[in-house]
Amino acid sequence: MALSRISPADLRWRVDPRSLDVGEASRTAHSATLERLVGSLSQAIADRAPGRGHVFVRGHAASDRSLLLEQGLERLKPPERERHDYCLVHNFEQPDRPRLICLPAGTGRKFRSAMNDISRFIRDQLENALQARPIRNRLQALEERSDAEMRRVTAPLEKKLKPHMLVLMREEVGQMMRLTVHVQQTGRVITQDDLANLVAKGQVGPEEFESIRAVIREAQPEIRRITQSINKTWSHAHRLRARLLRAETRRLLADLVQPVLEQFEQPEIKQHVDAVIADVLEKRVDNPTEHLADPELLYGINLVHTASGDPEIPVIYEQVPTPRNIGGTIDPAWLENRRSVASFLGVRGGSLLTASGGFLVIDAEDLLGHPRSISLLRNALANGAIHIDPPAEAASSPAVSLRPAALPVDARLILCGTQDHWQRLQREHPEFVGLFAAPIDIPDSITRNAAGIGWIAGRLRNAATRVHSAPISDEAIGALVEQAARMGGPDRLSTRMGDLFTVLRMATVIAGTEDGAHVSAVHVHEAIDRMRPPRPVNSNPRFETAGFPARQHQVGQVHVCALEPDGDRNYGQLVRVQASLAHAPDTRIAFEGAAQSPGPEISIRIESALAHSMRMRKSIGLHALISCGSTSSGNPPIIGGALILGSVLALVSRLSEIPLRQDLAVIGNLDSDCRLTPVEGVNARIEDSFRIAQHNAVTGNAGVIIPTLQRSDLMLRPELVQAVRNDLFQAYAAGNLSQVLEMLTGTSPGKWRDGRFTPESMFDRARTGLLGD
């Protein structure tokens, strides 16, 4: 057969820069995917049952994953759903268990403002209000009545003591009244201790002192009786005073809170207001308050979550998904004597609460870095409520003692990640994965048609306006679209826009260093070359005498092009495969020079290919040594499909003693029927084969053979296409092993007719060599 040479026009798909107009058709590029995504999001927001309906958007990070999610969320219609504000208040019965009050959306701030006004009144104005003239007059009248009653009780004793120059005095001791006898001396009233000092100084005689003490001792029983009586009067007066002050306080506060109770009809509001009034009456009326907490801190409202008044569905993007950021935390509310004090006011809601009624969006890769966050989300979403806990690092903090009431969770989770992220979640967190419906797959590519071209071009133009002020030419946009075609595969355009944006940014940098007024296709191609720098050619020392390509034909030797990964890039690796033979009862194929020892399945595949191509029905008695080594990078080749294909070609050549061309590198795999099948990275393999041929300064007949099935995959660099156009490099396509051998030898390897191959053909001689005829 004639060599199936691939024309230069088929080596690279080209886009006409004039066809890059973004029209209505471009909006259909992702229509099917977008419809699936919108359907899944709509079902998730409509299903209010906890523990299900969450969404995993699966696709490459550089793809249109984020854009399609954004567009899908914009197309959602907000459901009819009641939203709430969540308030935490002090629990007067169990201070370590703050109470939750749910209010209609938008009313939480009003409630907080009203309670702050009430708290400030209690702190700043209540005491003055209780000193108003009517109240002060009533208190004074009460005090005068009690004082008159006590004077009436003490009058007989005071009259009895007066002739002895003794005076009965009343003293307040806390809640009690005490009676003491003082002495009137030289116009002054002094204590008994002072009188004793005067005796010591000789100013009062001992006899006078003893007579006074005798009178006092005699009066003690009556003093005790009168003390009990006036204490009853005193206590009764205090009770009446406290009752009066509490009644007036209750009246003042009742008038103050009445508008709040009229505005908020929820039973929880009245319960909290009543508890506040009861606490004020118990602790702040007619009692010292210096040791008590500020009323604004104790009676205030912690608005943990307020629902947005916007009718749109809330969408919250959590960039740092720590347990604190997602679930909230508890911070010390204030300092007291240089010591932090825990309070319900220190409770902070997280993004899960902020997303109530909508979606919380998290990148799966970020979330996998925080296993505690996954556990928190699993429990909160499954139970429909979240318990806000203090941070783990604050184990010694007083906030640890707080256990606020659980807060309702009404949010749907959207995780964005790759297939690897999904599989890792399945392995490490199967219960968490159970919360999600089937993942929504975002394809890495779209159909290479007018709609797809318009979509990619539109995205690129939008990005160009953000990264560079100078205009970008249609030819540059076309070059980027062609790069998308190279990345996307046959008849596809890659939607890994992150990778294309990186090329665009590099091209703008290159254009900025020149005097040109715009970004051109030349800048784009240079940016692509810089992002995949060629590796230096480093031939394997074992094959220094004959690199690729070589003009001489060789028996038992062939060049294949494998794929060698290097970080996040793949490079073509030219591998020379040599075969030597030895006959034996049992088949045994050994390798040397490979990166690892091949398993038995490699030998079985080689033997199967030989037997199939030679029409052998019995086992092949063959010992063979396959020597391989890289003629480009110097690294040992990896055992794979390229090495299997090279081994079969080299063995057929060695068995038939027919030499093969050394200026053609073969690319592909062999299936069980000896057909040439596609391989990954065909463009990189061809380009690196061309680069190595250029390095060795060999031009003309040098080239590659690729699987016919991959002709539509070709998106080679412009300089290589030009080299083929100028006959400096060749590209051929073959469908099976026979066609590859014909290209490498120039003649047909033989046809099978009437139980044998064409006499003296390559297959005939190789089969004869195997059978030992």
PDB file of N, CA and C in Angstrom, residues 627-656:
ATOM      1  N   SER A 627      15.558  -5.097  24.794  1.00  0.00           N
ATOM      2  CA  SER A 627      16.373  -4.020  25.361  1.00  0.00           C
ATOM      3  C   SER A 627      15.753  -2.690  24.956  1.00  0.00           C
ATOM      4  N   CYS A 628      15.587  -1.808  25.890  1.00  0.00           N
ATOM      5  CA  CYS A 628      14.960  -0.524  25.587  1.00  0.00           C
ATOM      6  C   CYS A 628      15.684   0.584  26.332  1.00  0.00           C
ATOM      7  N   GLY A 629      15.627   1.739  25.766  1.00  0.00           N
ATOM      8  CA  GLY A 629      16.239   2.896  26.394  1.00  0.00           C
ATOM      9  C   GLY A 629      15.795   4.159  25.695  1.00  0.00           C
ATOM     10  N   SER A 630      15.735   5.247  26.460  1.00  0.00           N
ATOM     11  CA  SER A 630      15.298   6.511  25.896  1.00  0.00           C
ATOM     12  C   SER A 630      16.418   7.147  25.084  1.00  0.00           C
ATOM     13  N   THR A 631      16.066   7.638  23.894  1.00  0.00           N
ATOM     14  CA  THR A 631      17.042   8.371  23.092  1.00  0.00           C
ATOM     15  C   THR A 631      16.838   9.876  23.240  1.00  0.00           C
ATOM     16  N   SER A 632      15.944  10.292  24.166  1.00  0.00           N
ATOM     17  CA  SER A 632      15.666  11.725  24.314  1.00  0.00           C
ATOM     18  C   SER A 632      15.969  12.210  25.721  1.00  0.00           C
ATOM     19  N   SER A 633      15.277  11.689  26.734  1.00  0.00           N
ATOM     20  CA  SER A 633      15.429  12.240  28.080  1.00  0.00           C
ATOM     21  C   SER A 633      16.517  11.555  28.888  1.00  0.00           C
ATOM     22  N   GLY A 634      16.870  10.336  28.512  1.00  0.00           N
ATOM     23  CA  GLY A 634      17.848   9.607  29.310  1.00  0.00           C
ATOM     24  C   GLY A 634      17.229   8.852  30.469  1.00  0.00           C
ATOM     25  N   ASN A 635      15.942   9.076  30.744  1.00  0.00           N
ATOM     26  CA  ASN A 635      15.265   8.359  31.817  1.00  0.00           C
ATOM     27  C   ASN A 635      14.798   6.998  31.331  1.00  0.00           C
ATOM     28  N   PRO A 636      14.842   5.976  32.168  1.00  0.00           N
ATOM     29  CA  PRO A 636      14.362   4.655  31.747  1.00  0.00           C
ATOM     30  C   PRO A 636      12.901   4.723  31.348  1.00  0.00           C
ATOM     31  N   PRO A 637      12.530   4.087  30.248  1.00  0.00           N
ATOM     32  CA  PRO A 637      11.124   4.132  29.815  1.00  0.00           C
ATOM     33  C   PRO A 637      10.231   3.320  30.752  1.00  0.00           C
ATOM     34  N   ILE A 638       8.972   3.743  30.805  1.00  0.00           N
ATOM     35  CA  ILE A 638       7.982   3.051  31.620  1.00  0.00           C
ATOM     36  C   ILE A 638       7.319   1.968  30.780  1.00  0.00           C
ATOM     37  N   ILE A 639       7.159   0.787  31.368  1.00  0.00           N
ATOM     38  CA  ILE A 639       6.492  -0.308  30.667  1.00  0.00           C
ATOM     39  C   ILE A 639       5.052   0.092  30.392  1.00  0.00           C
ATOM     40  N   GLY A 640       4.624   0.013  29.147  1.00  0.00           N
ATOM     41  CA  GLY A 640       3.262   0.388  28.779  1.00  0.00           C
ATOM     42  C   GLY A 640       2.964  -0.004  27.355  1.00  0.00           C
ATOM     43  N   GLY A 641       1.883   0.584  26.807  1.00  0.00           N
ATOM     44  CA  GLY A 641       1.438   0.210  25.470  1.00  0.00           C
ATOM     45  C   GLY A 641       2.466   0.493  24.401  1.00  0.00           C
ATOM     46  N   ALA A 642       3.209   1.611  24.507  1.00  0.00           N
ATOM     47  CA  ALA A 642       4.210   1.929  23.485  1.00  0.00           C
ATOM     48  C   ALA A 642       5.303   0.878  23.452  1.00  0.00           C
ATOM     49  N   LEU A 643       5.725   0.414  24.640  1.00  0.00           N
ATOM     50  CA  LEU A 643       6.796  -0.583  24.690  1.00  0.00           C
ATOM     51  C   LEU A 643       6.316  -1.935  24.171  1.00  0.00           C
ATOM     52  N   ILE A 644       5.055  -2.268  24.401  1.00  0.00           N
ATOM     53  CA  ILE A 644       4.500  -3.514  23.872  1.00  0.00           C
ATOM     54  C   ILE A 644       4.476  -3.455  22.343  1.00  0.00           C
ATOM     55  N   LEU A 645       4.009  -2.338  21.785  1.00  0.00           N
ATOM     56  CA  LEU A 645       3.986  -2.193  20.329  1.00  0.00           C
ATOM     57  C   LEU A 645       5.401  -2.281  19.768  1.00  0.00           C
ATOM     58  N   GLY A 646       6.353  -1.599  20.378  1.00  0.00           N
ATOM     59  CA  GLY A 646       7.734  -1.652  19.897  1.00  0.00           C
ATOM     60  C   GLY A 646       8.325  -3.036  19.976  1.00  0.00           C
ATOM     61  N   SER A 647       7.981  -3.779  21.046  1.00  0.00           N
ATOM     62  CA  SER A 647       8.511  -5.140  21.196  1.00  0.00           C
ATOM     63  C   SER A 647       7.996  -6.048  20.096  1.00  0.00           C
ATOM     64  N   VAL A 648       6.709  -5.949  19.759  1.00  0.00           N
ATOM     65  CA  VAL A 648       6.135  -6.787  18.699  1.00  0.00           C
ATOM     66  C   VAL A 648       6.781  -6.452  17.351  1.00  0.00           C
ATOM     67  N   LEU A 649       6.925  -5.162  17.050  1.00  0.00           N
ATOM     68  CA  LEU A 649       7.550  -4.767  15.792  1.00  0.00           C
ATOM     69  C   LEU A 649       8.990  -5.252  15.708  1.00  0.00           C
ATOM     70  N   ALA A 650       9.761  -5.088  16.787  1.00  0.00           N
ATOM     71  CA  ALA A 650      11.166  -5.505  16.779  1.00  0.00           C
ATOM     72  C   ALA A 650      11.285  -7.020  16.668  1.00  0.00           C
ATOM     73  N   LEU A 651      10.390  -7.771  17.331  1.00  0.00           N
ATOM     74  CA  LEU A 651      10.451  -9.233  17.265  1.00  0.00           C
ATOM     75  C   LEU A 651      10.098  -9.741  15.871  1.00  0.00           C
ATOM     76  N   VAL A 652       9.085  -9.151  15.221  1.00  0.00           N
ATOM     77  CA  VAL A 652       8.747  -9.579  13.859  1.00  0.00           C
ATOM     78  C   VAL A 652       9.925  -9.316  12.930  1.00  0.00           C
ATOM     79  N   SER A 653      10.596  -8.152  13.111  1.00  0.00           N
ATOM     80  CA  SER A 653      11.775  -7.843  12.291  1.00  0.00           C
ATOM     81  C   SER A 653      12.897  -8.840  12.548  1.00  0.00           C
ATOM     82  N   ARG A 654      13.121  -9.147  13.834  1.00  0.00           N
ATOM     83  CA  ARG A 654      14.214 -10.081  14.159  1.00  0.00           C
ATOM     84  C   ARG A 654      13.906 -11.468  13.640  1.00  0.00           C
ATOM     85  N   LEU A 655      12.672 -11.931  13.769  1.00  0.00           N
ATOM     86  CA  LEU A 655      12.311 -13.271  13.303  1.00  0.00           C
ATOM     87  C   LEU A 655      12.399 -13.384  11.777  1.00  0.00           C
ATOM     88  N   SER A 656      12.061 -12.303  11.071  1.00  0.00           N
ATOM     89  CA  SER A 656      12.070 -12.348   9.606  1.00  0.00           C
ATOM     90  C   SER A 656      13.401 -11.916   9.016  1.00  0.00           C
TER      91      SER A 656
END
